[in-house]
PDB file of C-alpha atoms in Angstrom:
ATOM      1  CA  MET L   1     104.750  83.886  78.091  1.00 73.00           C
ATOM      2  CA  SER L   2     104.179  84.079  81.836  1.00 92.00           C
ATOM      3  CA  LYS L   3     100.706  83.629  83.269  1.00 97.00           C
ATOM      4  CA  LEU L   4      98.578  86.665  83.974  1.00 98.00           C
ATOM      5  CA  LYS L   5      97.934  87.252  87.661  1.00 98.00           C
ATOM      6  CA  ILE L   6      94.204  87.818  88.049  1.00 99.00           C
ATOM      7  CA  ALA L   7      92.363  88.737  91.256  1.00 99.00           C
ATOM      8  CA  VAL L   8      88.848  87.431  91.786  1.00 99.00           C
ATOM      9  CA  ILE L   9      87.400  90.109  94.096  1.00 98.00           C
ATOM     10  CA  ILE L  10      84.291  89.369  96.162  1.00 98.00           C
ATOM     11  CA  SER L  11      82.357  92.638  96.396  1.00 96.00           C
ATOM     12  CA  SER L  12      80.018  91.849  99.281  1.00 97.00           C
ATOM     13  CA  THR L  13      81.090  91.660 102.919  1.00 97.00           C
ATOM     14  CA  ARG L  14      77.732  90.656 104.431  1.00 95.00           C
ATOM     15  CA  ASP L  15      77.618  87.636 106.726  1.00 94.00           C
ATOM     16  CA  SER L  16      74.823  86.183 104.608  1.00 93.00           C
ATOM     17  CA  ARG L  17      76.404  86.943 101.241  1.00 96.00           C
ATOM     18  CA  PHE L  18      76.019  84.673  98.228  1.00 96.00           C
ATOM     19  CA  GLY L  19      79.237  85.864  96.581  1.00 97.00           C
ATOM     20  CA  ASP L  20      81.471  83.028  97.772  1.00 97.00           C
ATOM     21  CA  LYS L  21      79.715  80.534  95.529  1.00 97.00           C
ATOM     22  CA  PRO L  22      80.111  82.349  92.173  1.00 98.00           C
ATOM     23  CA  ALA L  23      83.590  83.498  93.209  1.00 98.00           C
ATOM     24  CA  GLN L  24      84.783  79.935  93.719  1.00 98.00           C
ATOM     25  CA  TRP L  25      83.176  78.865  90.452  1.00 98.00           C
ATOM     26  CA  ILE L  26      84.887  81.534  88.330  1.00 98.00           C
ATOM     27  CA  LEU L  27      88.170  81.092  90.257  1.00 98.00           C
ATOM     28  CA  ASP L  28      88.239  77.392  89.396  1.00 98.00           C
ATOM     29  CA  ARG L  29      87.288  78.075  85.793  1.00 98.00           C
ATOM     30  CA  ALA L  30      89.990  80.728  85.386  1.00 98.00           C
ATOM     31  CA  ASN L  31      92.643  78.488  86.886  1.00 98.00           C
ATOM     32  CA  GLN L  32      91.850  75.752  84.381  1.00 98.00           C
ATOM     33  CA  ARG L  33      93.415  77.959  81.731  1.00 98.00           C
ATOM     34  CA  ALA L  34      97.104  77.816  80.851  1.00 97.00           C
ATOM     35  CA  ASP L  35      97.403  81.615  80.601  1.00 98.00           C
ATOM     36  CA  ILE L  36      95.859  82.710  83.925  1.00 98.00           C
ATOM     37  CA  GLU L  37      96.842  82.349  87.578  1.00 98.00           C
ATOM     38  CA  ALA L  38      93.804  83.488  89.574  1.00 98.00           C
ATOM     39  CA  GLU L  39      93.654  84.312  93.284  1.00 98.00           C
ATOM     40  CA  LEU L  40      90.646  84.950  95.492  1.00 98.00           C
ATOM     41  CA  VAL L  41      90.684  88.404  97.120  1.00 98.00           C
ATOM     42  CA  ASP L  42      88.063  88.944  99.812  1.00 98.00           C
ATOM     43  CA  LEU L  43      87.257  92.495 100.894  1.00 98.00           C
ATOM     44  CA  ARG L  44      86.473  91.128 104.352  1.00 97.00           C
ATOM     45  CA  ASP L  45      90.178  90.465 104.872  1.00 97.00           C
ATOM     46  CA  PHE L  46      91.291  94.092 104.534  1.00 96.00           C
ATOM     47  CA  ASP L  47      89.335  96.058 107.171  1.00 93.00           C
ATOM     48  CA  LEU L  48      89.231  99.107 104.917  1.00 97.00           C
ATOM     49  CA  PRO L  49      87.989 102.333 106.540  1.00 96.00           C
ATOM     50  CA  PHE L  50      85.670 104.625 104.648  1.00 96.00           C
ATOM     51  CA  PHE L  51      87.781 106.747 102.314  1.00 96.00           C
ATOM     52  CA  ASN L  52      89.188 109.564 104.433  1.00 95.00           C
ATOM     53  CA  GLU L  53      92.408 110.613 102.701  1.00 94.00           C
ATOM     54  CA  MET L  54      93.366 114.158 101.773  1.00 94.00           C
ATOM     55  CA  ALA L  55      93.088 113.146  98.116  1.00 94.00           C
ATOM     56  CA  SER L  56      93.232 110.177  95.799  1.00 93.00           C
ATOM     57  CA  ASN L  57      96.641 108.525  95.601  1.00 93.00           C
ATOM     58  CA  LEU L  58      96.754 109.837  92.061  1.00 92.00           C
ATOM     59  CA  TRP L  59      97.733 113.132  93.702  1.00 96.00           C
ATOM     60  CA  MET L  60      99.431 112.173  96.967  1.00 96.00           C
ATOM     61  CA  PRO L  61     100.321 109.027  98.964  1.00 93.00           C
ATOM     62  CA  SER L  62      97.647 107.624 101.266  1.00 96.00           C
ATOM     63  CA  SER L  63      98.268 107.907 105.004  1.00 95.00           C
ATOM     64  CA  ASP L  64      96.153 105.071 106.423  1.00 96.00           C
ATOM     65  CA  PRO L  65      98.214 101.848 106.552  1.00 96.00           C
ATOM     66  CA  ARG L  66      95.088  99.806 105.785  1.00 97.00           C
ATOM     67  CA  ALA L  67      94.604 101.724 102.553  1.00 97.00           C
ATOM     68  CA  VAL L  68      98.273 101.271 101.665  1.00 97.00           C
ATOM     69  CA  ALA L  69      98.058  97.535 102.325  1.00 97.00           C
ATOM     70  CA  TRP L  70      95.077  97.344  99.984  1.00 98.00           C
ATOM     71  CA  GLN L  71      96.888  99.349  97.307  1.00 98.00           C
ATOM     72  CA  ASN L  72      99.885  97.025  97.541  1.00 98.00           C
ATOM     73  CA  LYS L  73      97.610  94.017  97.109  1.00 98.00           C
ATOM     74  CA  VAL L  74      95.837  95.488  94.103  1.00 98.00           C
ATOM     75  CA  ALA L  75      99.138  96.483  92.498  1.00 98.00           C
ATOM     76  CA  GLY L  76     100.292  92.865  92.291  1.00 98.00           C
ATOM     77  CA  PHE L  77      97.728  91.844  89.670  1.00 98.00           C
ATOM     78  CA  ASP L  78      97.528  92.172  85.897  1.00 98.00           C
ATOM     79  CA  GLY L  79      93.736  92.200  85.871  1.00 98.00           C
ATOM     80  CA  TYR L  80      90.618  91.553  87.888  1.00 99.00           C
ATOM     81  CA  ILE L  81      87.334  89.684  87.949  1.00 99.00           C
ATOM     82  CA  PHE L  82      84.795  91.418  90.143  1.00 98.00           C
ATOM     83  CA  VAL L  83      82.069  89.238  91.643  1.00 98.00           C
ATOM     84  CA  VAL L  84      79.339  91.872  91.598  1.00 98.00           C
ATOM     85  CA  ALA L  85      76.299  91.839  93.856  1.00 96.00           C
ATOM     86  CA  GLU L  86      73.589  94.301  92.826  1.00 96.00           C
ATOM     87  CA  TYR L  87      72.275  96.444  95.687  1.00 94.00           C
ATOM     88  CA  ASN L  88      69.564  98.974  94.775  1.00 95.00           C
ATOM     89  CA  ARG L  89      70.599  99.046  91.116  1.00 95.00           C
ATOM     90  CA  SER L  90      74.315  99.557  91.805  1.00 97.00           C
ATOM     91  CA  ILE L  91      77.433  97.960  93.230  1.00 98.00           C
ATOM     92  CA  THR L  92      77.939  97.451  96.945  1.00 97.00           C
ATOM     93  CA  GLY L  93      79.228 100.260  99.127  1.00 97.00           C
ATOM     94  CA  ALA L  94      82.117  98.005 100.145  1.00 98.00           C
ATOM     95  CA  LEU L  95      83.279  97.645  96.545  1.00 98.00           C
ATOM     96  CA  LYS L  96      82.908 101.362  95.775  1.00 98.00           C
ATOM     97  CA  ASN L  97      85.002 102.181  98.834  1.00 98.00           C
ATOM     98  CA  ALA L  98      87.651  99.620  97.848  1.00 98.00           C
ATOM     99  CA  LEU L  99      87.842 101.105  94.361  1.00 98.00           C
ATOM    100  CA  ASP L 100      88.184 104.625  95.796  1.00 97.00           C
ATOM    101  CA  GLN L 101      90.992 103.575  98.152  1.00 97.00           C
ATOM    102  CA  ALA L 102      93.353 103.091  95.198  1.00 98.00           C
ATOM    103  CA  TYR L 103      93.856 104.763  91.851  1.00 98.00           C
ATOM    104  CA  VAL L 104      97.201 104.271  90.164  1.00 97.00           C
ATOM    105  CA  GLU L 105      97.157 100.559  91.017  1.00 98.00           C
ATOM    106  CA  TRP L 106      94.041 100.026  88.859  1.00 98.00           C
ATOM    107  CA  ASN L 107      95.315 102.022  85.890  1.00 98.00           C
ATOM    108  CA  ARG L 108      95.697 100.421  82.472  1.00 98.00           C
ATOM    109  CA  LYS L 109      94.496  97.008  83.538  1.00 98.00           C
ATOM    110  CA  PRO L 110      91.462  95.002  82.413  1.00 98.00           C
ATOM    111  CA  PHE L 111      88.558  93.629  84.369  1.00 99.00           C
ATOM    112  CA  GLY L 112      85.697  91.223  83.841  1.00 98.00           C
ATOM    113  CA  MET L 113      82.602  90.605  85.942  1.00 98.00           C
ATOM    114  CA  VAL L 114      80.417  87.882  87.350  1.00 98.00           C
ATOM    115  CA  ALA L 115      77.247  89.723  88.359  1.00 98.00           C
ATOM    116  CA  TYR L 116      74.148  88.462  90.096  1.00 97.00           C
ATOM    117  CA  GLY L 117      70.839  89.679  91.437  1.00 92.00           C
ATOM    118  CA  SER L 118      67.928  91.500  89.861  1.00 79.00           C
ATOM    119  CA  VAL L 119      68.207  91.331  86.051  1.00 94.00           C
ATOM    120  CA  GLY L 120      71.455  89.417  86.480  1.00 97.00           C
ATOM    121  CA  GLY L 121      73.229  92.305  88.170  1.00 97.00           C
ATOM    122  CA  ALA L 122      73.288  94.153  84.843  1.00 97.00           C
ATOM    123  CA  ARG L 123      72.696  97.621  86.306  1.00 97.00           C
ATOM    124  CA  ALA L 124      75.466  97.195  88.864  1.00 98.00           C
ATOM    125  CA  ALA L 125      77.762  95.930  86.119  1.00 98.00           C
ATOM    126  CA  GLU L 126      77.138  99.034  84.011  1.00 98.00           C
ATOM    127  CA  HIS L 127      77.869 101.280  86.990  1.00 98.00           C
ATOM    128  CA  LEU L 128      81.112  99.407  87.528  1.00 98.00           C
ATOM    129  CA  ARG L 129      82.083  99.890  83.894  1.00 98.00           C
ATOM    130  CA  ASN L 130      81.617 103.649  84.301  1.00 98.00           C
ATOM    131  CA  ILE L 131      83.754 103.678  87.448  1.00 98.00           C
ATOM    132  CA  GLY L 132      86.382 101.613  85.652  1.00 98.00           C
ATOM    133  CA  THR L 133      86.598 104.239  82.914  1.00 98.00           C
ATOM    134  CA  GLU L 134      87.534 106.899  85.473  1.00 98.00           C
ATOM    135  CA  LEU L 135      90.119 104.523  86.961  1.00 98.00           C
ATOM    136  CA  GLN L 136      91.666 104.123  83.479  1.00 98.00           C
ATOM    137  CA  MET L 137      90.704 100.458  83.318  1.00 98.00           C
ATOM    138  CA  VAL L 138      89.516  98.331  80.392  1.00 98.00           C
ATOM    139  CA  SER L 139      86.277  96.401  80.758  1.00 98.00           C
ATOM    140  CA  THR L 140      85.683  93.197  78.844  1.00 98.00           C
ATOM    141  CA  ARG L 141      82.653  93.312  76.595  1.00 98.00           C
ATOM    142  CA  SER L 142      81.354  89.984  77.872  1.00 98.00           C
ATOM    143  CA  ALA L 143      80.346  89.315  81.453  1.00 98.00           C
ATOM    144  CA  VAL L 144      78.543  86.603  83.374  1.00 98.00           C
ATOM    145  CA  HIS L 145      75.026  87.558  84.506  1.00 98.00           C
ATOM    146  CA  ILE L 146      73.223  85.273  86.955  1.00 97.00           C
ATOM    147  CA  GLY L 147      69.562  86.161  87.256  1.00 95.00           C
ATOM    148  CA  GLY L 148      66.037  84.833  87.096  1.00 93.00           C
ATOM    149  CA  SER L 149      65.547  81.096  87.409  1.00 92.00           C
ATOM    150  CA  ASP L 150      69.306  80.474  87.269  1.00 95.00           C
ATOM    151  CA  PHE L 151      69.846  82.712  90.288  1.00 94.00           C
ATOM    152  CA  PHE L 152      67.146  81.015  92.344  1.00 92.00           C
ATOM    153  CA  ALA L 153      68.395  77.587  91.308  1.00 94.00           C
ATOM    154  CA  VAL L 154      71.832  78.141  92.864  1.00 95.00           C
ATOM    155  CA  HIS L 155      71.002  80.595  95.671  1.00 92.00           C
ATOM    156  CA  PRO L 156      70.111  79.152  99.105  1.00 89.00           C
ATOM    157  CA  LEU L 157      67.050  81.414  99.307  1.00 84.00           C
ATOM    158  CA  GLY L 158      65.697  79.731  96.205  1.00 78.00           C
ATOM    159  CA  GLN L 159      65.331  76.550  98.288  1.00 76.00           C
ATOM    160  CA  GLN L 160      67.285  74.554  95.726  1.00 85.00           C
ATOM    161  CA  ASN L 161      70.910  75.612  96.320  1.00 90.00           C
ATOM    162  CA  LYS L 162      72.087  73.616  93.345  1.00 94.00           C
ATOM    163  CA  PRO L 163      75.756  73.515  92.304  1.00 94.00           C
ATOM    164  CA  PHE L 164      76.863  75.885  89.565  1.00 95.00           C
ATOM    165  CA  SER L 165      77.297  72.937  87.223  1.00 94.00           C
ATOM    166  CA  GLU L 166      73.467  72.957  86.967  1.00 95.00           C
ATOM    167  CA  ILE L 167      73.442  76.359  85.238  1.00 96.00           C
ATOM    168  CA  GLU L 168      76.648  76.164  83.198  1.00 95.00           C
ATOM    169  CA  GLY L 169      74.564  75.750  80.070  1.00 96.00           C
ATOM    170  CA  SER L 170      73.460  79.362  80.549  1.00 96.00           C
ATOM    171  CA  ILE L 171      76.609  80.990  81.916  1.00 98.00           C
ATOM    172  CA  GLY L 172      79.515  78.835  80.723  1.00 98.00           C
ATOM    173  CA  GLY L 173      79.710  80.434  77.282  1.00 98.00           C
ATOM    174  CA  PRO L 174      79.748  84.029  78.543  1.00 98.00           C
ATOM    175  CA  ALA L 175      82.331  83.030  81.159  1.00 98.00           C
ATOM    176  CA  ASN L 176      84.638  81.643  78.487  1.00 98.00           C
ATOM    177  CA  ASP L 177      84.180  84.741  76.340  1.00 98.00           C
ATOM    178  CA  MET L 178      84.917  87.007  79.302  1.00 98.00           C
ATOM    179  CA  LEU L 179      88.067  85.071  80.209  1.00 98.00           C
ATOM    180  CA  ASP L 180      89.282  85.112  76.591  1.00 98.00           C
ATOM    181  CA  GLN L 181      88.833  88.884  76.436  1.00 98.00           C
ATOM    182  CA  LEU L 182      90.410  89.362  79.850  1.00 98.00           C
ATOM    183  CA  ALA L 183      93.475  87.380  78.750  1.00 98.00           C
ATOM    184  CA  TRP L 184      93.790  89.361  75.505  1.00 98.00           C
ATOM    185  CA  TRP L 185      93.543  92.718  77.222  1.00 98.00           C
ATOM    186  CA  GLY L 186      95.664  91.501  80.112  1.00 98.00           C
ATOM    187  CA  ASN L 187      98.548  90.585  77.830  1.00 98.00           C
ATOM    188  CA  ALA L 188      98.162  93.749  75.742  1.00 98.00           C
ATOM    189  CA  THR L 189      98.131  96.120  78.715  1.00 98.00           C
ATOM    190  CA  LYS L 190     100.892  94.229  80.530  1.00 97.00           C
ATOM    191  CA  ALA L 191     103.158  94.592  77.488  1.00 97.00           C
ATOM    192  CA  ALA L 192     102.259  98.275  77.141  1.00 97.00           C
ATOM    193  CA  ARG L 193     102.992  98.981  80.809  1.00 97.00           C
ATOM    194  CA  ALA L 194     106.335  97.198  80.523  1.00 95.00           C
ATOM    195  CA  ALA L 195     107.266  99.157  77.412  1.00 95.00           C
ATOM    196  CA  GLU L 196     106.359 102.446  79.079  1.00 93.00           C
ATOM    197  CA  ALA L 197     108.388 101.566  82.186  1.00 89.00           C
ATOM    198  CA  ALA L 198     111.400 100.674  79.998  1.00 92.00           C
ATOM    199  CA  THR L 199     111.148 103.956  78.116  1.00 92.00           C
ATOM    200  CA  LYS L 200     111.017 105.948  81.359  1.00 85.00           C
ATOM    201  CA  GLN L 201     113.977 104.049  82.768  1.00 87.00           C
ATOM    202  CA  ALA L 202     116.025 104.674  79.654  1.00 89.00           C
ATOM    203  CA  ALA L 203     115.290 108.395  79.878  1.00 87.00           C
ATOM    204  CA  GLU L 204     116.518 108.694  83.476  1.00 79.00           C
TER     205      GLU L 204
END
């Protein structure tokens, strides 16, 4: 069985963001597995405009070449891990815009989350699960939540800036559970998409 292609998407684009550190940690952990090939995808690299299309690409093709480039990137993956910063009890505006810039490319694919911030980014994670439902995605049950003393231990503002290895006792188990679920759903949805495509091709 071929490896699942998984994007690790950093949701914050701020100059002072913390997201690089958890993104690299979960990227390395995912790539230790025999069933996953993970790639870092940074929203900073795509210069996405605010959504300004006539409609979602569910209904008509997007006109902005930057949106199309983003859709093509998203389409190449079997699943996603969102590194979720919590801003005012929700996801970042940059991530919401990136999600809105595509539709069909997200469909019938799974995602997991590494969330951080107040209460471990839990409120942002739940918002993202709701958005994922509308995008016809499958959320893993388990997620990584970095909050409280763990957050301040590894965040530069906590004046410790420890490596993630210092908090793996708290977050390693949930990370493994999330990756197991992501792989299961990734293989299930990949097979289902392939079967559907074969059926459509045979009917043409």
